[in-house]
PDB file of C-alpha atoms in Angstrom:
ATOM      1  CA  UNK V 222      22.406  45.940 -13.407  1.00  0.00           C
ATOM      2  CA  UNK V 223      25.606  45.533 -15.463  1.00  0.00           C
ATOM      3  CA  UNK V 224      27.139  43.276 -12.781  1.00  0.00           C
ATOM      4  CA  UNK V 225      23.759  41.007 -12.867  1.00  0.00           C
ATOM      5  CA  UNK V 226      24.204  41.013 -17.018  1.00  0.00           C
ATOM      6  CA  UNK V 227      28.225  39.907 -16.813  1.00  0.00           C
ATOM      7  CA  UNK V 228      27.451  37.206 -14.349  1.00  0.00           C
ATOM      8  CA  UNK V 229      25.213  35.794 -16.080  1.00  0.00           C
ATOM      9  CA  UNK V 230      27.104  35.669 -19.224  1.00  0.00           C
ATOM     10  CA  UNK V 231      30.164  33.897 -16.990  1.00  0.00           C
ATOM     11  CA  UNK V 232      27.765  31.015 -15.569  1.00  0.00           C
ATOM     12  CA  UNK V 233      26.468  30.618 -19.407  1.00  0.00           C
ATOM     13  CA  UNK V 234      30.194  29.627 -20.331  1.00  0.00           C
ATOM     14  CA  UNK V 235      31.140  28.286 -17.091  1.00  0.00           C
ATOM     15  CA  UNK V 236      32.246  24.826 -16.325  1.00  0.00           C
ATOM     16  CA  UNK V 237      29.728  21.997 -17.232  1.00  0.00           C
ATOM     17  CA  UNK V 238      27.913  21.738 -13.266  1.00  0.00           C
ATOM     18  CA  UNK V 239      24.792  20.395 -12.442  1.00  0.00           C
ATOM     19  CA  UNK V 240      22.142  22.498 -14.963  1.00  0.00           C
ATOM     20  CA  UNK V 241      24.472  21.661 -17.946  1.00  0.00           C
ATOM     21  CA  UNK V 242      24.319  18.597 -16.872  1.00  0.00           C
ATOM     22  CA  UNK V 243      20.449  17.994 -17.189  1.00  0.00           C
ATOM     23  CA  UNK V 244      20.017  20.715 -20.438  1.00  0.00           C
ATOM     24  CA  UNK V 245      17.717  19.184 -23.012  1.00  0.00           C
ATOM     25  CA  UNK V 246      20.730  18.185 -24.931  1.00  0.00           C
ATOM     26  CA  UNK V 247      22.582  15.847 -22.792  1.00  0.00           C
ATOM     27  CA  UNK V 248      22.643  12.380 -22.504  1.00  0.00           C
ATOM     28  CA  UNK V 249      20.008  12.620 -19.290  1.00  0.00           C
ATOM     29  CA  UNK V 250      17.356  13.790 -22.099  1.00  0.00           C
ATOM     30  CA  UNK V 251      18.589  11.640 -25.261  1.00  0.00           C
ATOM     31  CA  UNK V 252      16.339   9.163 -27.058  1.00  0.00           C
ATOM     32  CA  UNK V 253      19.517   6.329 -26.537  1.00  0.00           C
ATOM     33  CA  UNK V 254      19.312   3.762 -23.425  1.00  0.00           C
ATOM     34  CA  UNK V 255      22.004   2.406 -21.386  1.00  0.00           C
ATOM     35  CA  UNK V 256      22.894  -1.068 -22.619  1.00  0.00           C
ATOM     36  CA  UNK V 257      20.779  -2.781 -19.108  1.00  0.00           C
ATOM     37  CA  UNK V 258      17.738  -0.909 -19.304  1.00  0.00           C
ATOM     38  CA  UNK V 259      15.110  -1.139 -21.759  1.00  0.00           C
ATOM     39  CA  UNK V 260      11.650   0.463 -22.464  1.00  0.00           C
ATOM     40  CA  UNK V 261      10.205  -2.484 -22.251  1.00  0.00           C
ATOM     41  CA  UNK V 262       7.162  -2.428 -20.510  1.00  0.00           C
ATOM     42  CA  UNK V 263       3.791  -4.911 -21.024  1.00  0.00           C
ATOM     43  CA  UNK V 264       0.712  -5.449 -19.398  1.00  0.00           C
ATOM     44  CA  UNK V 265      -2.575  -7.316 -19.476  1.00  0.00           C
ATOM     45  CA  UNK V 266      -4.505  -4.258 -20.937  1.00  0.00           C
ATOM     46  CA  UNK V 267      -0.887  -3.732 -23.221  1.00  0.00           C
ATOM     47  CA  UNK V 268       0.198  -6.973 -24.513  1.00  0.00           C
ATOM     48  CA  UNK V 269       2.260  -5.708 -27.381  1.00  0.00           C
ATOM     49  CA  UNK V 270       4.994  -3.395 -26.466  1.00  0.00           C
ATOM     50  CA  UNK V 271       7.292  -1.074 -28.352  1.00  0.00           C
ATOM     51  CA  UNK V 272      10.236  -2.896 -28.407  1.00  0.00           C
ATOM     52  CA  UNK V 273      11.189  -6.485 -27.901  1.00  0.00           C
ATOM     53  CA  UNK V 274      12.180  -7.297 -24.594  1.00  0.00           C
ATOM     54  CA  UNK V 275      15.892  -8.937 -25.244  1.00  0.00           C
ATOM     55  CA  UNK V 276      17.612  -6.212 -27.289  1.00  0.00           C
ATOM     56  CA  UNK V 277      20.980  -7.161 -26.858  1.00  0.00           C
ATOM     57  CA  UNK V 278      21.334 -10.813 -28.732  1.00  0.00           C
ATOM     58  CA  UNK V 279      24.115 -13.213 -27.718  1.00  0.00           C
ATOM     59  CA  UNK V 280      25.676 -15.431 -31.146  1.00  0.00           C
ATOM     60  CA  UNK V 281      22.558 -18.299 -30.625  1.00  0.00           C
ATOM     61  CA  UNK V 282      20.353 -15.955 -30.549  1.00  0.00           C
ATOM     62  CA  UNK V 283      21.309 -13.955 -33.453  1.00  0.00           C
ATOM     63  CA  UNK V 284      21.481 -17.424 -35.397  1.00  0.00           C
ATOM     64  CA  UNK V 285      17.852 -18.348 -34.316  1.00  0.00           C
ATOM     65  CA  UNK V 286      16.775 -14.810 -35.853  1.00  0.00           C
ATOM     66  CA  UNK V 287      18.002 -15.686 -39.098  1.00  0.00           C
ATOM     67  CA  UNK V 288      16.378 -18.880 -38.931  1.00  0.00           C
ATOM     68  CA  UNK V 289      13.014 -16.839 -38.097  1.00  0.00           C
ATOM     69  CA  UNK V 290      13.432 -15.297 -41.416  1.00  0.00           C
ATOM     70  CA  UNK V 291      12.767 -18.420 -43.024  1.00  0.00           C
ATOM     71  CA  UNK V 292      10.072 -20.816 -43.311  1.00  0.00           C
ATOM     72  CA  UNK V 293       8.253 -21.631 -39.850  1.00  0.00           C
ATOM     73  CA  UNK V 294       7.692 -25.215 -40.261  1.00  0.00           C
ATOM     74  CA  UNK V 295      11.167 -26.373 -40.242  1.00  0.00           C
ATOM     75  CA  UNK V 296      11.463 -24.017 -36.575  1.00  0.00           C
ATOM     76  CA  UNK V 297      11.105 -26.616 -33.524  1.00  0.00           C
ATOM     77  CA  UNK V 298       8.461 -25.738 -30.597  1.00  0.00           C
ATOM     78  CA  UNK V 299      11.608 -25.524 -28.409  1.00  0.00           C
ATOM     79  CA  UNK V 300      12.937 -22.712 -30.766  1.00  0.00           C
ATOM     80  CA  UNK V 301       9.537 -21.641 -31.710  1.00  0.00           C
ATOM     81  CA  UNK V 302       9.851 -20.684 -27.625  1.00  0.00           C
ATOM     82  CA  UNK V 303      12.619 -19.157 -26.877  1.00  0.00           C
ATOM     83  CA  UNK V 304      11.839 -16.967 -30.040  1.00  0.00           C
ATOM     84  CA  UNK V 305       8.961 -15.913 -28.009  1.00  0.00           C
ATOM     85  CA  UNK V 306      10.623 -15.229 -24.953  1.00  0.00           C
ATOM     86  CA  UNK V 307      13.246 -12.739 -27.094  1.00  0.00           C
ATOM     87  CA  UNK V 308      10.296 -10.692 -28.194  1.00  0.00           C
ATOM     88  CA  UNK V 309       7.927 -10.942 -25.212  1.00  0.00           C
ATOM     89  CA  UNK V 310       8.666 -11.762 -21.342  1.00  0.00           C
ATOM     90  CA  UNK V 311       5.532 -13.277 -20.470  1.00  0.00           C
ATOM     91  CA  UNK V 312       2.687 -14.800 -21.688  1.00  0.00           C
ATOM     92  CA  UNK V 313      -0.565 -14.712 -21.105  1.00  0.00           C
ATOM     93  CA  UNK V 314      -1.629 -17.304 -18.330  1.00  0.00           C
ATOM     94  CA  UNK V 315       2.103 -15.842 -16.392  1.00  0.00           C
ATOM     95  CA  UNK V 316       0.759 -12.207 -16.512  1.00  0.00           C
ATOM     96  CA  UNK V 317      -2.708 -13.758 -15.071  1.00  0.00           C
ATOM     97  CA  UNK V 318      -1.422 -16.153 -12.603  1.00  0.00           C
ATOM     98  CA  UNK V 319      -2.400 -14.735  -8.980  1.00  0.00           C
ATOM     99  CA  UNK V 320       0.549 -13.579  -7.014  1.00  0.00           C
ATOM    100  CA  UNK V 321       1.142 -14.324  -3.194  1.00  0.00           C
ATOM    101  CA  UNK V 322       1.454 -10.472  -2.298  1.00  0.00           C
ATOM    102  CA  UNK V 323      -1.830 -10.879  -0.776  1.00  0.00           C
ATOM    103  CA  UNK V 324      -0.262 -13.218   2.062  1.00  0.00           C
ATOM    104  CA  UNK V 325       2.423 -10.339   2.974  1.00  0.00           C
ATOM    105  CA  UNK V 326      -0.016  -7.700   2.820  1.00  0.00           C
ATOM    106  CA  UNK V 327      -2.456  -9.734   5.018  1.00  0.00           C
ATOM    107  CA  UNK V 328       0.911 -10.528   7.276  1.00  0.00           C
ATOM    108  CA  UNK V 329       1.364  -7.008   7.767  1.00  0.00           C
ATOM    109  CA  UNK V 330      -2.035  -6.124   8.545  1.00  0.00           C
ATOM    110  CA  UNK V 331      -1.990  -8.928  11.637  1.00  0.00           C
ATOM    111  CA  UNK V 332       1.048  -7.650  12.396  1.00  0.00           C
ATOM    112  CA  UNK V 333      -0.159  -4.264  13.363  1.00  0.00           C
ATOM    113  CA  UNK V 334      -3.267  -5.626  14.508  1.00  0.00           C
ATOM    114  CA  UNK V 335      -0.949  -7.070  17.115  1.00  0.00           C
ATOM    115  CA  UNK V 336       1.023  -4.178  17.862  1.00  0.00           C
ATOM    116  CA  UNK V 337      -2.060  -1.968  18.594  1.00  0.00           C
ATOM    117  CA  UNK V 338      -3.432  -4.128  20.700  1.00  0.00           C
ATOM    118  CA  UNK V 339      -0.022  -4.861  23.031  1.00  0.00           C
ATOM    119  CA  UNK V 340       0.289  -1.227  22.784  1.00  0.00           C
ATOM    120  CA  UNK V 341      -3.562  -0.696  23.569  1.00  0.00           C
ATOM    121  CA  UNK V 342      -2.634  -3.660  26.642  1.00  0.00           C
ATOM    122  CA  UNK V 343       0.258  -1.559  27.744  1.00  0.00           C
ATOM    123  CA  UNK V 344      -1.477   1.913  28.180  1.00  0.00           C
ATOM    124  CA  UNK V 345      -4.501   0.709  30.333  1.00  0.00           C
ATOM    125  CA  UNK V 346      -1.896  -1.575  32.328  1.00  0.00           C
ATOM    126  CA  UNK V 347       0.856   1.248  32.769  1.00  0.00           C
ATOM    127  CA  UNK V 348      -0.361   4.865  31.607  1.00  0.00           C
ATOM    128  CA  UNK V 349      -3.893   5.081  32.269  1.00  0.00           C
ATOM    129  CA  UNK V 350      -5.272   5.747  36.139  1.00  0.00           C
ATOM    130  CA  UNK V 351      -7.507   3.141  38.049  1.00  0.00           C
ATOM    131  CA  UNK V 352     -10.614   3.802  37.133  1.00  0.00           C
ATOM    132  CA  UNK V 353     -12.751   5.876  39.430  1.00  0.00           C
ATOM    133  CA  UNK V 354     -14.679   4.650  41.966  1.00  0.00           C
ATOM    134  CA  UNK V 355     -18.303   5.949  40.280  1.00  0.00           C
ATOM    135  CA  UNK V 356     -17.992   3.360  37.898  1.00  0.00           C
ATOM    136  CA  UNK V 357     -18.293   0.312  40.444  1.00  0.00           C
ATOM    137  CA  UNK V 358     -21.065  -1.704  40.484  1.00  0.00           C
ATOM    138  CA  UNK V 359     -21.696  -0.828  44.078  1.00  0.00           C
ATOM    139  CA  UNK V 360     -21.179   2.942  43.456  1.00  0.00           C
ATOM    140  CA  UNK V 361     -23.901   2.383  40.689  1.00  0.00           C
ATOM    141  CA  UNK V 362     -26.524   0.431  42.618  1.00  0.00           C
ATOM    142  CA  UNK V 363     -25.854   3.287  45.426  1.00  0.00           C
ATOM    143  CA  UNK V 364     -26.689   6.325  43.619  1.00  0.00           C
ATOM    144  CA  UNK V 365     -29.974   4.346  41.521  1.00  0.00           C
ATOM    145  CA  UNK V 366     -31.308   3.754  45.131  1.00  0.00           C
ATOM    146  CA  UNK V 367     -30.575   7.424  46.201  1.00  0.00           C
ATOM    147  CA  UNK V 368     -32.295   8.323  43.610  1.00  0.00           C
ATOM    148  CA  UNK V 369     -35.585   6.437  44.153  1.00  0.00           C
ATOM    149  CA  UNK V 370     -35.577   7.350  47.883  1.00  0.00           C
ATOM    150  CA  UNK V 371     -35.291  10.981  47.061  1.00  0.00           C
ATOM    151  CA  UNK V 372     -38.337  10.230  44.515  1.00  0.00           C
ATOM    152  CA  UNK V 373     -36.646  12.633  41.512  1.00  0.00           C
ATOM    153  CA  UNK V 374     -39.076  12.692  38.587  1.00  0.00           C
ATOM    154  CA  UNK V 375     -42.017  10.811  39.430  1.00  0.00           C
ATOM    155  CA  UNK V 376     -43.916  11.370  36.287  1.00  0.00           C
ATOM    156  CA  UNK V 377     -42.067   9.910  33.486  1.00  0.00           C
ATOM    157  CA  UNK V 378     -38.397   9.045  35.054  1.00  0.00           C
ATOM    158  CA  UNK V 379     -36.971   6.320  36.985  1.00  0.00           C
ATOM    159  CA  UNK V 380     -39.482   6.883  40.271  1.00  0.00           C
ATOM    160  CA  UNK V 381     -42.238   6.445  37.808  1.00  0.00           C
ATOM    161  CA  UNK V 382     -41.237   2.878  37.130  1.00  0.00           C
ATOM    162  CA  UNK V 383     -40.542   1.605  40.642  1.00  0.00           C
ATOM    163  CA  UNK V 384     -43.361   0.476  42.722  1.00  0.00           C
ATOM    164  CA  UNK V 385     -42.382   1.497  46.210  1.00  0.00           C
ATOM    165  CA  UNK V 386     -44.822  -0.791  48.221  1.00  0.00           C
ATOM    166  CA  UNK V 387     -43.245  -3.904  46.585  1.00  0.00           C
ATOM    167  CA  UNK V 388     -40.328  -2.281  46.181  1.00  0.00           C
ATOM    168  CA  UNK V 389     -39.526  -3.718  42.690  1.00  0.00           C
ATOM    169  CA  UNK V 390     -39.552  -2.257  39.159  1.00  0.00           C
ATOM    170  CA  UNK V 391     -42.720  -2.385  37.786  1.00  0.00           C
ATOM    171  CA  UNK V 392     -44.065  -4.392  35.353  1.00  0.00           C
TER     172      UNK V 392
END
């Protein structure tokens, strides 16, 4: 029990390893981002997000900012733009323009479709036997006309339906 205790207490002030690593106060778990990655993160159904999507601004940039701060009619459309694309990544009609991912996903689907059926080809060519010879035609024509000479269930089966005189099915 003692042993357990002092072990313990030596991992607790050991060397900083994986689980010291991860503890709720390291840098894994703190509220700061690395410099590429943002939180940025809109949608149709969330248009405004929580931060602006450029966070890092170059000189022009930080120049067109302080121009924001002023009065809007003396901003051009061109700079009127690109203060939109700082703050947002998309707008509107390029979050609601269709996408071609339908075309690969179709693709794929043919694609498989394909494959199964070479595969499918493959195993009744190479794996599967013949088939047997009760499932011929002649086989089949054989065994109905054994069964109307032997006369097996006259009253509502297949000798009920044959007239033997004219030796037809009957109408």
């Amino acid at each position: 029990m003692f042993f357990r205790a002092a072990w313990s207490l030596v991992l607790k002030k050991a060397a900083p390893g994986p689980r010291w690593m991860h503890s709720p106060g390291s840098a894994a778990h703190s509220e700061q981002k690395m410099p590429p990655y943002s939180n940025y993160h809109a949608q149709r159904s969330y248009p405004m997000p929580d931060e602006p999507f450029c966070t890092e601004l170059n000189a022009e940039q930080q120049a067109l900012k302080e121009k924001e701060k002023g009065n809007w009619t003396q901003l051009s459309h061109a700079e009127k733009v690109a203060l939109y694309r700082l703050q947002f990544h998309e707008t509107f009609a390029e979050m609601n323009r269709r996408s071609n991912e339908w075309k690969t996903v179709m693709g794929c689907v043919f694609f498989f479709f394909g494959f199964t059926a070479l595969l499918i080809w493959w195993q009744r060519v190479y794996v599967f036997p013949k088939k047997p010879i009760t499932l011929t035609d002649e086989w089949k024509a054989q065994q109905l006309q054994r069964i109307l000479d032997m006369k097996g269930n006259p009253v509502q089966g297949l000798a009920s339906r044959w007239d033997y005189e004219k030796k037809e099915w009957k109408k």
